[in-house]
Short mmCIF file of N, CA, C and O in Angstrom, two decimals:
data_model
loop_
_atom_site.label_atom_id
_atom_site.label_comp_id
_atom_site.label_asym_id
_atom_site.label_seq_id
_atom_site.Cartn_x
_atom_site.Cartn_y
_atom_site.Cartn_z
N UNK A 1 0.83 -1.19 0.00
CA UNK A 1 0.00 0.00 0.00
C UNK A 1 0.87 1.25 0.00
O UNK A 1 1.94 1.28 0.58
N UNK A 2 0.38 2.25 -0.70
CA UNK A 2 1.03 3.55 -0.73
C UNK A 2 -0.01 4.59 -0.31
O UNK A 2 -1.13 4.58 -0.81
N UNK A 3 0.37 5.45 0.60
CA UNK A 3 -0.50 6.54 1.00
C UNK A 3 0.03 7.83 0.41
O UNK A 3 1.23 8.11 0.47
N UNK A 4 -0.86 8.61 -0.18
CA UNK A 4 -0.50 9.87 -0.83
C UNK A 4 -1.26 11.01 -0.19
O UNK A 4 -2.47 10.93 -0.01
N UNK A 5 -0.53 12.08 0.12
CA UNK A 5 -1.16 13.25 0.73
C UNK A 5 -0.72 14.49 -0.02
O UNK A 5 0.47 14.83 -0.04
N UNK A 6 -1.69 15.17 -0.64
CA UNK A 6 -1.40 16.40 -1.38
C UNK A 6 -1.47 17.60 -0.46
O UNK A 6 -2.21 17.60 0.53
N UNK A 7 -0.74 18.63 -0.83
CA UNK A 7 -0.80 19.92 -0.13
C UNK A 7 -0.39 21.00 -1.09
O UNK A 7 0.14 20.73 -2.18
N UNK A 8 -0.65 22.25 -0.69
CA UNK A 8 -0.21 23.38 -1.49
C UNK A 8 -1.29 24.07 -2.29
O UNK A 8 -1.02 25.09 -2.94
N UNK A 9 -2.49 23.53 -2.28
CA UNK A 9 -3.57 24.19 -3.00
C UNK A 9 -3.99 25.47 -2.31
O UNK A 9 -3.56 25.79 -1.21
N UNK A 10 -4.85 26.21 -2.99
CA UNK A 10 -5.34 27.46 -2.41
C UNK A 10 -5.96 28.35 -3.44
O UNK A 10 -6.26 27.93 -4.57
N UNK A 11 -6.14 29.60 -3.05
CA UNK A 11 -6.73 30.62 -3.92
C UNK A 11 -5.63 31.54 -4.43
O UNK A 11 -4.82 32.05 -3.64
N UNK A 12 -5.61 31.76 -5.75
CA UNK A 12 -4.59 32.60 -6.34
C UNK A 12 -5.22 33.39 -7.49
O UNK A 12 -6.18 32.93 -8.11
N UNK A 13 -4.69 34.57 -7.75
CA UNK A 13 -5.18 35.36 -8.87
C UNK A 13 -4.62 34.85 -10.18
O UNK A 13 -3.53 34.23 -10.21
N UNK A 14 -5.33 35.11 -11.24
CA UNK A 14 -4.86 34.72 -12.57
C UNK A 14 -3.46 35.32 -12.80
O UNK A 14 -3.21 36.47 -12.46
N UNK A 15 -2.59 34.49 -13.39
CA UNK A 15 -1.22 34.90 -13.60
C UNK A 15 -0.28 34.52 -12.48
O UNK A 15 0.94 34.61 -12.64
N UNK A 16 -0.85 34.09 -11.37
CA UNK A 16 -0.03 33.72 -10.23
C UNK A 16 0.49 32.30 -10.31
O UNK A 16 0.31 31.60 -11.32
N UNK A 17 1.13 31.88 -9.21
CA UNK A 17 1.77 30.57 -9.17
C UNK A 17 1.41 29.84 -7.88
O UNK A 17 1.14 30.47 -6.85
N UNK A 18 1.42 28.52 -7.98
CA UNK A 18 1.29 27.65 -6.82
C UNK A 18 2.19 26.45 -7.03
O UNK A 18 2.42 26.05 -8.18
N UNK A 19 2.63 25.86 -5.95
CA UNK A 19 3.35 24.60 -6.03
C UNK A 19 2.64 23.57 -5.19
O UNK A 19 2.51 23.73 -3.97
N UNK A 20 2.19 22.52 -5.84
CA UNK A 20 1.57 21.41 -5.14
C UNK A 20 2.62 20.38 -4.77
O UNK A 20 3.58 20.15 -5.53
N UNK A 21 2.42 19.76 -3.64
CA UNK A 21 3.29 18.67 -3.20
C UNK A 21 2.45 17.44 -2.93
O UNK A 21 1.29 17.53 -2.53
N UNK A 22 3.06 16.30 -3.15
CA UNK A 22 2.40 15.02 -2.87
C UNK A 22 3.42 14.16 -2.12
O UNK A 22 4.41 13.73 -2.71
N UNK A 23 3.16 13.95 -0.85
CA UNK A 23 4.04 13.14 -0.02
C UNK A 23 3.55 11.70 0.01
O UNK A 23 2.36 11.45 0.26
N UNK A 24 4.46 10.78 -0.25
CA UNK A 24 4.11 9.36 -0.30
C UNK A 24 4.72 8.62 0.87
O UNK A 24 5.83 8.92 1.31
N UNK A 25 3.99 7.66 1.36
CA UNK A 25 4.51 6.77 2.40
C UNK A 25 4.06 5.35 2.10
O UNK A 25 3.12 5.13 1.35
N UNK A 26 4.78 4.42 2.64
CA UNK A 26 4.42 3.03 2.41
C UNK A 26 5.53 2.31 1.68
O UNK A 26 6.63 2.19 2.18
N UNK A 27 5.24 1.92 0.46
CA UNK A 27 6.20 1.15 -0.31
C UNK A 27 7.32 2.05 -0.86
O UNK A 27 7.34 3.23 -0.63
N UNK A 28 8.22 1.46 -1.58
CA UNK A 28 9.36 2.18 -2.13
C UNK A 28 8.89 3.17 -3.18
O UNK A 28 8.50 2.78 -4.28
N UNK A 29 8.94 4.42 -2.84
CA UNK A 29 8.41 5.47 -3.70
C UNK A 29 9.09 5.50 -5.05
O UNK A 29 8.46 5.75 -6.08
N UNK A 30 10.38 5.23 -5.08
CA UNK A 30 11.12 5.38 -6.32
C UNK A 30 10.70 4.36 -7.38
O UNK A 30 11.04 4.52 -8.54
N UNK A 31 9.97 3.33 -6.99
CA UNK A 31 9.52 2.33 -7.95
C UNK A 31 8.22 2.71 -8.64
O UNK A 31 7.72 1.94 -9.48
N UNK A 32 7.67 3.86 -8.29
CA UNK A 32 6.35 4.24 -8.79
C UNK A 32 6.43 5.39 -9.78
O UNK A 32 7.10 6.39 -9.52
N UNK A 33 5.74 5.24 -10.89
CA UNK A 33 5.47 6.39 -11.74
C UNK A 33 4.37 7.21 -11.07
O UNK A 33 3.47 6.66 -10.43
N UNK A 34 4.45 8.52 -11.22
CA UNK A 34 3.52 9.42 -10.54
C UNK A 34 2.80 10.29 -11.54
O UNK A 34 3.37 10.66 -12.58
N UNK A 35 1.59 10.65 -11.20
CA UNK A 35 0.82 11.54 -12.06
C UNK A 35 0.03 12.54 -11.25
O UNK A 35 -0.27 12.32 -10.08
N UNK A 36 -0.26 13.67 -11.89
CA UNK A 36 -1.19 14.66 -11.36
C UNK A 36 -2.40 14.70 -12.28
O UNK A 36 -2.25 14.76 -13.51
N UNK A 37 -3.56 14.70 -11.68
CA UNK A 37 -4.82 14.80 -12.41
C UNK A 37 -5.65 15.91 -11.76
O UNK A 37 -5.36 16.34 -10.65
N UNK A 38 -6.67 16.35 -12.47
CA UNK A 38 -7.57 17.34 -11.89
C UNK A 38 -9.00 17.04 -12.31
O UNK A 38 -9.25 16.39 -13.34
N UNK A 39 -9.91 17.56 -11.50
CA UNK A 39 -11.32 17.28 -11.76
C UNK A 39 -12.17 18.45 -11.30
O UNK A 39 -11.93 19.02 -10.23
N UNK A 40 -13.15 18.80 -12.13
CA UNK A 40 -14.14 19.81 -11.77
C UNK A 40 -15.51 19.13 -11.72
O UNK A 40 -15.71 18.08 -12.33
N UNK A 41 -16.46 19.72 -11.00
CA UNK A 41 -17.78 19.09 -10.86
C UNK A 41 -18.43 18.78 -12.21
O UNK A 41 -18.45 19.63 -13.10
N UNK A 42 -18.92 17.57 -12.34
CA UNK A 42 -19.61 17.17 -13.54
C UNK A 42 -18.72 16.74 -14.69
O UNK A 42 -19.22 16.37 -15.75
N UNK A 43 -17.41 16.79 -14.46
CA UNK A 43 -16.48 16.39 -15.52
C UNK A 43 -15.63 15.22 -15.07
O UNK A 43 -15.45 14.98 -13.88
N UNK A 44 -15.09 14.52 -16.05
CA UNK A 44 -14.21 13.39 -15.73
C UNK A 44 -12.85 13.90 -15.27
O UNK A 44 -12.43 15.02 -15.62
N UNK A 45 -12.19 13.05 -14.51
CA UNK A 45 -10.84 13.39 -14.07
C UNK A 45 -9.91 13.41 -15.28
O UNK A 45 -9.91 12.50 -16.10
N UNK A 46 -9.12 14.46 -15.38
CA UNK A 46 -8.25 14.60 -16.55
C UNK A 46 -6.78 14.65 -16.15
O UNK A 46 -6.41 15.15 -15.09
N UNK A 47 -5.97 14.11 -17.04
CA UNK A 47 -4.53 14.07 -16.85
C UNK A 47 -3.96 15.47 -16.94
O UNK A 47 -4.33 16.25 -17.83
N UNK A 48 -3.03 15.79 -16.05
CA UNK A 48 -2.35 17.07 -16.07
C UNK A 48 -0.87 16.88 -16.40
O UNK A 48 -0.35 17.49 -17.33
N UNK A 49 -0.20 16.02 -15.62
CA UNK A 49 1.23 15.80 -15.81
C UNK A 49 1.62 14.47 -15.20
O UNK A 49 0.96 13.99 -14.27
N UNK A 50 2.70 13.89 -15.72
CA UNK A 50 3.18 12.63 -15.18
C UNK A 50 4.69 12.56 -15.25
O UNK A 50 5.32 13.27 -16.05
N UNK A 51 5.26 11.72 -14.41
CA UNK A 51 6.71 11.57 -14.36
C UNK A 51 7.04 10.11 -14.11
O UNK A 51 6.39 9.43 -13.32
N UNK A 52 8.04 9.62 -14.82
CA UNK A 52 8.43 8.23 -14.69
C UNK A 52 9.12 7.99 -13.35
O UNK A 52 9.51 8.93 -12.66
N UNK A 53 9.32 6.73 -13.02
CA UNK A 53 9.84 6.42 -11.69
C UNK A 53 11.26 6.91 -11.50
O UNK A 53 11.65 7.26 -10.40
N UNK A 54 12.04 6.96 -12.56
CA UNK A 54 13.39 7.51 -12.43
C UNK A 54 13.34 9.03 -12.53
O UNK A 54 14.20 9.72 -11.99
N UNK A 55 12.35 9.52 -13.21
CA UNK A 55 12.21 10.97 -13.37
C UNK A 55 12.78 11.49 -14.67
O UNK A 55 12.82 12.71 -14.88
N UNK A 56 13.19 10.58 -15.55
CA UNK A 56 13.80 11.04 -16.79
C UNK A 56 12.76 11.36 -17.86
O UNK A 56 13.08 12.02 -18.84
N UNK A 57 11.56 10.84 -17.66
CA UNK A 57 10.52 11.11 -18.65
C UNK A 57 9.36 11.83 -17.98
O UNK A 57 8.91 11.44 -16.90
N UNK A 58 8.90 12.87 -18.64
CA UNK A 58 7.73 13.59 -18.18
C UNK A 58 6.75 13.77 -19.34
O UNK A 58 7.14 13.70 -20.51
N UNK A 59 5.50 14.00 -19.00
CA UNK A 59 4.48 14.22 -20.01
C UNK A 59 3.48 15.22 -19.45
O UNK A 59 3.26 15.26 -18.23
N UNK A 60 2.91 16.03 -20.33
CA UNK A 60 1.98 17.07 -19.90
C UNK A 60 0.77 17.13 -20.82
O UNK A 60 0.86 16.86 -22.01
N UNK A 61 -0.34 17.52 -20.24
CA UNK A 61 -1.50 17.84 -21.06
C UNK A 61 -1.18 19.09 -21.88
O UNK A 61 -0.44 19.98 -21.42
N UNK A 62 -1.73 19.17 -23.07
CA UNK A 62 -1.47 20.32 -23.93
C UNK A 62 -1.86 21.63 -23.25
O UNK A 62 -1.20 22.66 -23.45
N UNK A 63 -2.89 21.58 -22.44
CA UNK A 63 -3.40 22.80 -21.81
C UNK A 63 -2.47 23.39 -20.78
O UNK A 63 -2.63 24.55 -20.40
N UNK A 64 -1.49 22.61 -20.31
CA UNK A 64 -0.60 23.11 -19.27
C UNK A 64 0.86 23.17 -19.72
O UNK A 64 1.72 23.64 -18.95
N UNK A 65 1.16 22.70 -20.91
CA UNK A 65 2.54 22.71 -21.39
C UNK A 65 3.10 24.12 -21.39
O UNK A 65 2.44 25.06 -21.83
N UNK A 66 4.31 24.25 -20.89
CA UNK A 66 4.96 25.54 -20.81
C UNK A 66 4.60 26.33 -19.58
O UNK A 66 5.23 27.36 -19.30
N UNK A 67 3.61 25.88 -18.82
CA UNK A 67 3.20 26.60 -17.61
C UNK A 67 3.42 25.75 -16.35
O UNK A 67 3.74 26.30 -15.30
N UNK A 68 3.22 24.45 -16.45
CA UNK A 68 3.35 23.56 -15.31
C UNK A 68 4.61 22.71 -15.46
O UNK A 68 4.99 22.34 -16.57
N UNK A 69 5.22 22.37 -14.31
CA UNK A 69 6.38 21.50 -14.30
C UNK A 69 6.23 20.46 -13.20
O UNK A 69 5.99 20.82 -12.04
N UNK A 70 6.37 19.20 -13.58
CA UNK A 70 6.32 18.13 -12.60
C UNK A 70 7.75 17.70 -12.29
O UNK A 70 8.61 17.66 -13.17
N UNK A 71 8.00 17.39 -11.03
CA UNK A 71 9.32 16.91 -10.62
C UNK A 71 9.13 15.98 -9.43
O UNK A 71 8.06 15.92 -8.83
N UNK A 72 10.20 15.28 -9.10
CA UNK A 72 10.13 14.38 -7.95
C UNK A 72 11.46 14.36 -7.22
O UNK A 72 12.52 14.55 -7.83
N UNK A 73 11.37 14.12 -5.93
CA UNK A 73 12.55 13.96 -5.09
C UNK A 73 12.37 12.61 -4.39
O UNK A 73 11.64 12.51 -3.40
N UNK A 74 13.01 11.59 -4.92
CA UNK A 74 12.82 10.25 -4.37
C UNK A 74 13.39 10.13 -2.96
O UNK A 74 12.93 9.30 -2.17
N UNK A 75 14.36 10.94 -2.63
CA UNK A 75 14.92 10.92 -1.27
C UNK A 75 13.90 11.43 -0.25
O UNK A 75 13.94 11.03 0.93
N UNK A 76 13.00 12.29 -0.71
CA UNK A 76 11.98 12.86 0.18
C UNK A 76 10.61 12.22 -0.03
O UNK A 76 9.63 12.64 0.58
N UNK A 77 10.55 11.25 -0.94
CA UNK A 77 9.28 10.59 -1.24
C UNK A 77 8.20 11.59 -1.62
O UNK A 77 7.04 11.47 -1.17
N UNK A 78 8.56 12.54 -2.43
CA UNK A 78 7.64 13.62 -2.76
C UNK A 78 7.68 13.93 -4.25
O UNK A 78 8.75 13.93 -4.86
N UNK A 79 6.52 14.19 -4.80
CA UNK A 79 6.41 14.69 -6.17
C UNK A 79 5.76 16.07 -6.11
O UNK A 79 4.93 16.34 -5.25
N UNK A 80 6.20 16.92 -7.02
CA UNK A 80 5.76 18.32 -7.02
C UNK A 80 5.10 18.67 -8.35
O UNK A 80 5.39 18.07 -9.39
N UNK A 81 4.24 19.66 -8.29
CA UNK A 81 3.69 20.25 -9.50
C UNK A 81 3.79 21.77 -9.35
O UNK A 81 3.04 22.37 -8.58
N UNK A 82 4.74 22.35 -10.06
CA UNK A 82 4.88 23.79 -10.08
C UNK A 82 3.95 24.35 -11.14
O UNK A 82 4.07 23.99 -12.32
N UNK A 83 3.06 25.23 -10.73
CA UNK A 83 2.06 25.78 -11.65
C UNK A 83 2.26 27.28 -11.75
O UNK A 83 2.10 28.01 -10.77
N UNK A 84 2.62 27.73 -12.93
CA UNK A 84 2.84 29.16 -13.20
C UNK A 84 1.81 29.67 -14.20
O UNK A 84 1.16 28.88 -14.90
N UNK A 85 1.68 30.97 -14.26
CA UNK A 85 0.76 31.61 -15.21
C UNK A 85 -0.63 30.98 -15.14
O UNK A 85 -1.23 30.63 -16.15
N UNK A 86 -1.11 30.85 -13.93
CA UNK A 86 -2.38 30.16 -13.73
C UNK A 86 -3.54 30.93 -14.36
O UNK A 86 -3.54 32.17 -14.40
N UNK A 87 -4.50 30.16 -14.84
CA UNK A 87 -5.68 30.70 -15.49
C UNK A 87 -6.94 30.24 -14.73
O UNK A 87 -6.90 29.21 -14.06
N UNK A 88 -8.02 30.98 -14.85
CA UNK A 88 -9.25 30.55 -14.18
C UNK A 88 -9.67 29.13 -14.56
O UNK A 88 -10.21 28.40 -13.72
N UNK A 89 -9.39 28.72 -15.78
CA UNK A 89 -9.76 27.37 -16.21
C UNK A 89 -8.91 26.28 -15.57
O UNK A 89 -9.19 25.09 -15.74
N UNK A 90 -7.88 26.67 -14.83
CA UNK A 90 -7.10 25.69 -14.07
C UNK A 90 -7.76 25.35 -12.74
O UNK A 90 -7.30 24.45 -12.03
N UNK A 91 -8.82 26.06 -12.41
CA UNK A 91 -9.53 25.80 -11.16
C UNK A 91 -10.08 24.37 -11.14
O UNK A 91 -10.78 23.95 -12.07
N UNK A 92 -9.73 23.62 -10.11
CA UNK A 92 -10.14 22.22 -10.00
C UNK A 92 -9.62 21.65 -8.69
O UNK A 92 -8.83 22.29 -7.99
N UNK A 93 -10.05 20.45 -8.40
CA UNK A 93 -9.40 19.65 -7.35
C UNK A 93 -8.29 18.86 -8.03
O UNK A 93 -8.52 18.17 -9.03
N UNK A 94 -7.10 18.97 -7.48
CA UNK A 94 -5.94 18.30 -8.05
C UNK A 94 -5.60 17.08 -7.20
O UNK A 94 -5.52 17.15 -5.97
N UNK A 95 -5.36 15.97 -7.90
CA UNK A 95 -5.04 14.70 -7.25
C UNK A 95 -3.70 14.20 -7.73
O UNK A 95 -3.38 14.31 -8.92
N UNK A 96 -2.93 13.62 -6.83
CA UNK A 96 -1.75 12.88 -7.28
C UNK A 96 -2.07 11.40 -7.23
O UNK A 96 -2.95 10.95 -6.48
N UNK A 97 -1.36 10.65 -8.04
CA UNK A 97 -1.62 9.23 -8.18
C UNK A 97 -0.31 8.50 -8.42
O UNK A 97 0.65 9.08 -8.93
N UNK A 98 -0.31 7.21 -8.07
CA UNK A 98 0.91 6.41 -8.20
C UNK A 98 0.59 5.05 -8.81
O UNK A 98 -0.46 4.47 -8.54
N UNK A 99 1.52 4.58 -9.60
CA UNK A 99 1.40 3.24 -10.18
C UNK A 99 2.77 2.60 -10.21
O UNK A 99 3.74 3.22 -10.63
N UNK A 100 2.88 1.35 -9.74
CA UNK A 100 4.18 0.69 -9.75
C UNK A 100 4.43 -0.03 -11.07
O UNK A 100 3.51 -0.37 -11.80
N UNK A 101 5.70 -0.24 -11.33
CA UNK A 101 6.08 -1.21 -12.35
C UNK A 101 5.95 -0.80 -13.79
O UNK A 101 5.98 -1.65 -14.67
N UNK A 102 5.76 0.50 -14.07
CA UNK A 102 5.76 0.90 -15.48
C UNK A 102 6.97 1.77 -15.73
O UNK A 102 7.43 2.49 -14.85
N UNK A 103 7.49 1.70 -16.93
CA UNK A 103 8.72 2.41 -17.24
C UNK A 103 8.48 3.86 -17.64
O UNK A 103 9.34 4.70 -17.46
N UNK A 104 7.33 4.13 -18.20
CA UNK A 104 7.08 5.47 -18.71
C UNK A 104 6.07 6.21 -17.88
O UNK A 104 6.07 6.15 -16.66
N UNK A 105 5.19 6.92 -18.58
CA UNK A 105 4.16 7.74 -17.96
C UNK A 105 2.81 7.33 -18.54
O UNK A 105 2.67 7.19 -19.75
N UNK A 106 1.83 7.18 -17.70
CA UNK A 106 0.48 6.90 -18.18
C UNK A 106 -0.40 8.13 -18.00
O UNK A 106 -0.33 8.80 -16.97
N UNK A 107 -1.21 8.41 -19.01
CA UNK A 107 -2.14 9.53 -18.94
C UNK A 107 -3.55 9.07 -18.58
O UNK A 107 -4.46 9.90 -18.53
N UNK A 108 -3.73 7.80 -18.34
CA UNK A 108 -5.05 7.21 -18.12
C UNK A 108 -5.29 7.02 -16.63
O UNK A 108 -4.53 6.30 -15.97
N UNK A 109 -6.33 7.61 -16.09
CA UNK A 109 -6.57 7.49 -14.64
C UNK A 109 -6.68 6.05 -14.15
O UNK A 109 -6.17 5.73 -13.08
N UNK A 110 -7.31 5.19 -14.93
CA UNK A 110 -7.52 3.81 -14.48
C UNK A 110 -6.21 3.02 -14.40
O UNK A 110 -6.18 1.93 -13.84
N UNK A 111 -5.14 3.58 -14.95
CA UNK A 111 -3.84 2.92 -14.86
C UNK A 111 -3.23 3.01 -13.47
O UNK A 111 -2.34 2.24 -13.14
N UNK A 112 -3.68 3.97 -12.70
CA UNK A 112 -3.07 4.26 -11.41
C UNK A 112 -3.75 3.49 -10.28
O UNK A 112 -4.97 3.39 -10.23
N UNK A 113 -2.92 2.99 -9.38
CA UNK A 113 -3.42 2.15 -8.29
C UNK A 113 -3.74 2.94 -7.02
O UNK A 113 -4.58 2.51 -6.23
N UNK A 114 -3.05 4.03 -6.82
CA UNK A 114 -3.19 4.77 -5.57
C UNK A 114 -3.45 6.24 -5.85
O UNK A 114 -2.87 6.82 -6.77
N UNK A 115 -4.31 6.82 -5.00
CA UNK A 115 -4.71 8.22 -5.17
C UNK A 115 -4.68 8.94 -3.84
O UNK A 115 -4.96 8.35 -2.79
N UNK A 116 -4.36 10.22 -3.91
CA UNK A 116 -4.49 11.07 -2.74
C UNK A 116 -5.92 11.57 -2.60
O UNK A 116 -6.79 11.26 -3.42
N UNK A 117 -6.14 12.39 -1.58
CA UNK A 117 -7.49 12.87 -1.28
C UNK A 117 -7.84 14.13 -2.07
O UNK A 117 -9.01 14.51 -2.12
N UNK A 118 -6.85 14.74 -2.68
CA UNK A 118 -7.09 15.92 -3.50
C UNK A 118 -6.86 17.22 -2.75
O UNK A 118 -7.01 17.28 -1.53
N UNK A 119 -6.49 18.24 -3.50
CA UNK A 119 -6.33 19.58 -2.94
C UNK A 119 -6.96 20.58 -3.91
O UNK A 119 -6.77 20.48 -5.13
N UNK A 120 -7.69 21.52 -3.37
CA UNK A 120 -8.43 22.47 -4.20
C UNK A 120 -7.52 23.60 -4.67
O UNK A 120 -6.80 24.20 -3.87
N UNK A 121 -7.57 23.88 -5.96
CA UNK A 121 -6.90 25.03 -6.54
C UNK A 121 -7.98 25.92 -7.16
O UNK A 121 -8.76 25.45 -8.00
N UNK A 122 -8.01 27.17 -6.74
CA UNK A 122 -8.97 28.12 -7.27
C UNK A 122 -8.22 29.33 -7.81
O UNK A 122 -7.44 29.95 -7.08
N UNK A 123 -8.45 29.63 -9.07
CA UNK A 123 -7.80 30.76 -9.73
C UNK A 123 -8.86 31.81 -10.05
O UNK A 123 -9.79 31.54 -10.82
N UNK A 124 -8.72 32.97 -9.46
CA UNK A 124 -9.70 34.03 -9.68
C UNK A 124 -9.27 34.91 -10.85
O UNK A 124 -8.08 35.13 -11.08
N UNK A 125 -10.26 35.44 -11.55
CA UNK A 125 -9.96 36.29 -12.71
C UNK A 125 -9.82 37.75 -12.31
O UNK A 125 -10.11 38.14 -11.20
#
């Protein structure tokens, strides 16, 4: 079992920045590919960014490319999502997720075995 706890969400004005953190405990964190997803009411959970277990491969949704950066610190069992130039349409609950045993990055929510409880990000215009 892996437990994931997100933090860092909040209210920010358009154009501002936030950094989300996801702290993992349980199994060996470095063996897991990690992803960030987001969800708004009435919509499906959507992929935002992902990082491979070594951290050499990353992937981003087109809507966040150039603005968001995913990174990980395996020594701290933590994955980060740096969000810059935030827009009102980035408003959502953000979730981190983990999946063991894959070499790359998955953009599909059902691929992930473990999820955090989510953190709210609200971007005002």
